[in-house]
Amino acid sequence: MNKTVWAVCGVFIILIISTPLFAEEDKPGCKDHPMFTRMPNFYIENCKEKDFDQADFVSF
């Protein structure tokens, strides 16, 4: 049992240390809006720059 506990602890330590190696980066050309701060550990996967856009909303 003692070896199992050490093995599990070793796996957790390896996972914690290797997490930054898999960190994602923002898509090139994308940036945060100046009014908002980024949440920790999040990244921008996709963005579209538009001068003007519209959306249709369903009303009941």
JSON list of C-alpha atoms in Angstrom, two decimals:
[
{"chain": "A", "resi": 1, "resn": "MET", "atom": "CA", "xyz": [0.00, 0.00, 0.00]},
{"chain": "A", "resi": 2, "resn": "ASN", "atom": "CA", "xyz": [2.83, 2.39, 0.80]},
{"chain": "A", "resi": 3, "resn": "LYS", "atom": "CA", "xyz": [4.25, 1.99, -2.73]},
{"chain": "A", "resi": 4, "resn": "THR", "atom": "CA", "xyz": [0.83, 2.72, -4.21]},
{"chain": "A", "resi": 5, "resn": "VAL", "atom": "CA", "xyz": [0.53, 5.96, -2.26]},
{"chain": "A", "resi": 6, "resn": "TRP", "atom": "CA", "xyz": [3.99, 7.06, -3.42]},
{"chain": "A", "resi": 7, "resn": "ALA", "atom": "CA", "xyz": [3.16, 6.15, -7.01]},
{"chain": "A", "resi": 8, "resn": "VAL", "atom": "CA", "xyz": [-0.08, 8.17, -6.94]},
{"chain": "A", "resi": 9, "resn": "CYS", "atom": "CA", "xyz": [1.71, 11.14, -5.37]},
{"chain": "A", "resi": 10, "resn": "GLY", "atom": "CA", "xyz": [4.41, 10.91, -8.03]},
{"chain": "A", "resi": 11, "resn": "VAL", "atom": "CA", "xyz": [1.84, 10.95, -10.82]},
{"chain": "A", "resi": 12, "resn": "PHE", "atom": "CA", "xyz": [0.13, 14.02, -9.33]},
{"chain": "A", "resi": 13, "resn": "ILE", "atom": "CA", "xyz": [3.44, 15.85, -8.99]},
{"chain": "A", "resi": 14, "resn": "ILE", "atom": "CA", "xyz": [4.34, 15.08, -12.61]},
{"chain": "A", "resi": 15, "resn": "LEU", "atom": "CA", "xyz": [0.93, 16.31, -13.80]},
{"chain": "A", "resi": 16, "resn": "ILE", "atom": "CA", "xyz": [1.20, 19.53, -11.81]},
{"chain": "A", "resi": 17, "resn": "ILE", "atom": "CA", "xyz": [4.71, 20.25, -13.11]},
{"chain": "A", "resi": 18, "resn": "SER", "atom": "CA", "xyz": [3.85, 19.45, -16.74]},
{"chain": "A", "resi": 19, "resn": "THR", "atom": "CA", "xyz": [0.66, 21.57, -16.90]},
{"chain": "A", "resi": 20, "resn": "PRO", "atom": "CA", "xyz": [2.42, 24.76, -18.14]},
{"chain": "A", "resi": 21, "resn": "LEU", "atom": "CA", "xyz": [3.87, 22.78, -21.04]},
{"chain": "A", "resi": 22, "resn": "PHE", "atom": "CA", "xyz": [0.37, 22.33, -22.46]},
{"chain": "A", "resi": 23, "resn": "ALA", "atom": "CA", "xyz": [-0.73, 25.95, -22.00]},
{"chain": "A", "resi": 24, "resn": "GLU", "atom": "CA", "xyz": [-2.54, 27.44, -24.97]},
{"chain": "A", "resi": 25, "resn": "GLU", "atom": "CA", "xyz": [-1.61, 30.75, -26.56]},
{"chain": "A", "resi": 26, "resn": "ASP", "atom": "CA", "xyz": [-3.93, 33.38, -28.01]},
{"chain": "A", "resi": 27, "resn": "LYS", "atom": "CA", "xyz": [-4.73, 33.22, -31.70]},
{"chain": "A", "resi": 28, "resn": "PRO", "atom": "CA", "xyz": [-2.45, 35.66, -33.57]},
{"chain": "A", "resi": 29, "resn": "GLY", "atom": "CA", "xyz": [-4.11, 39.05, -34.10]},
{"chain": "A", "resi": 30, "resn": "CYS", "atom": "CA", "xyz": [-6.62, 38.58, -31.25]},
{"chain": "A", "resi": 31, "resn": "LYS", "atom": "CA", "xyz": [-6.53, 40.70, -28.12]},
{"chain": "A", "resi": 32, "resn": "ASP", "atom": "CA", "xyz": [-8.65, 41.44, -25.07]},
{"chain": "A", "resi": 33, "resn": "HIS", "atom": "CA", "xyz": [-11.08, 44.34, -24.98]},
{"chain": "A", "resi": 34, "resn": "PRO", "atom": "CA", "xyz": [-9.57, 47.18, -22.91]},
{"chain": "A", "resi": 35, "resn": "MET", "atom": "CA", "xyz": [-12.64, 47.36, -20.62]},
{"chain": "A", "resi": 36, "resn": "PHE", "atom": "CA", "xyz": [-12.33, 43.75, -19.42]},
{"chain": "A", "resi": 37, "resn": "THR", "atom": "CA", "xyz": [-9.60, 41.80, -17.69]},
{"chain": "A", "resi": 38, "resn": "ARG", "atom": "CA", "xyz": [-8.84, 38.24, -18.64]},
{"chain": "A", "resi": 39, "resn": "MET", "atom": "CA", "xyz": [-9.83, 35.39, -16.36]},
{"chain": "A", "resi": 40, "resn": "PRO", "atom": "CA", "xyz": [-6.81, 33.38, -15.19]},
{"chain": "A", "resi": 41, "resn": "ASN", "atom": "CA", "xyz": [-5.88, 30.33, -17.29]},
{"chain": "A", "resi": 42, "resn": "PHE", "atom": "CA", "xyz": [-8.09, 31.31, -20.25]},
{"chain": "A", "resi": 43, "resn": "TYR", "atom": "CA", "xyz": [-7.02, 32.10, -23.81]},
{"chain": "A", "resi": 44, "resn": "ILE", "atom": "CA", "xyz": [-8.54, 33.47, -27.02]},
{"chain": "A", "resi": 45, "resn": "GLU", "atom": "CA", "xyz": [-9.23, 30.62, -29.43]},
{"chain": "A", "resi": 46, "resn": "ASN", "atom": "CA", "xyz": [-10.97, 32.58, -32.19]},
{"chain": "A", "resi": 47, "resn": "CYS", "atom": "CA", "xyz": [-11.87, 36.16, -33.02]},
{"chain": "A", "resi": 48, "resn": "LYS", "atom": "CA", "xyz": [-13.48, 38.15, -35.83]},
{"chain": "A", "resi": 49, "resn": "GLU", "atom": "CA", "xyz": [-13.01, 41.88, -36.28]},
{"chain": "A", "resi": 50, "resn": "LYS", "atom": "CA", "xyz": [-16.09, 43.65, -37.63]},
{"chain": "A", "resi": 51, "resn": "ASP", "atom": "CA", "xyz": [-16.90, 47.34, -37.93]},
{"chain": "A", "resi": 52, "resn": "PHE", "atom": "CA", "xyz": [-20.63, 46.72, -37.41]},
{"chain": "A", "resi": 53, "resn": "ASP", "atom": "CA", "xyz": [-22.74, 43.64, -36.91]},
{"chain": "A", "resi": 54, "resn": "GLN", "atom": "CA", "xyz": [-26.31, 42.80, -36.00]},
{"chain": "A", "resi": 55, "resn": "ALA", "atom": "CA", "xyz": [-28.13, 39.95, -34.32]},
{"chain": "A", "resi": 56, "resn": "ASP", "atom": "CA", "xyz": [-31.72, 38.78, -34.41]},
{"chain": "A", "resi": 57, "resn": "PHE", "atom": "CA", "xyz": [-33.40, 38.17, -31.05]},
{"chain": "A", "resi": 58, "resn": "VAL", "atom": "CA", "xyz": [-36.54, 36.13, -30.57]},
{"chain": "A", "resi": 59, "resn": "SER", "atom": "CA", "xyz": [-39.14, 37.89, -28.43]},
{"chain": "A", "resi": 60, "resn": "PHE", "atom": "CA", "xyz": [-42.10, 36.16, -26.82]}
]
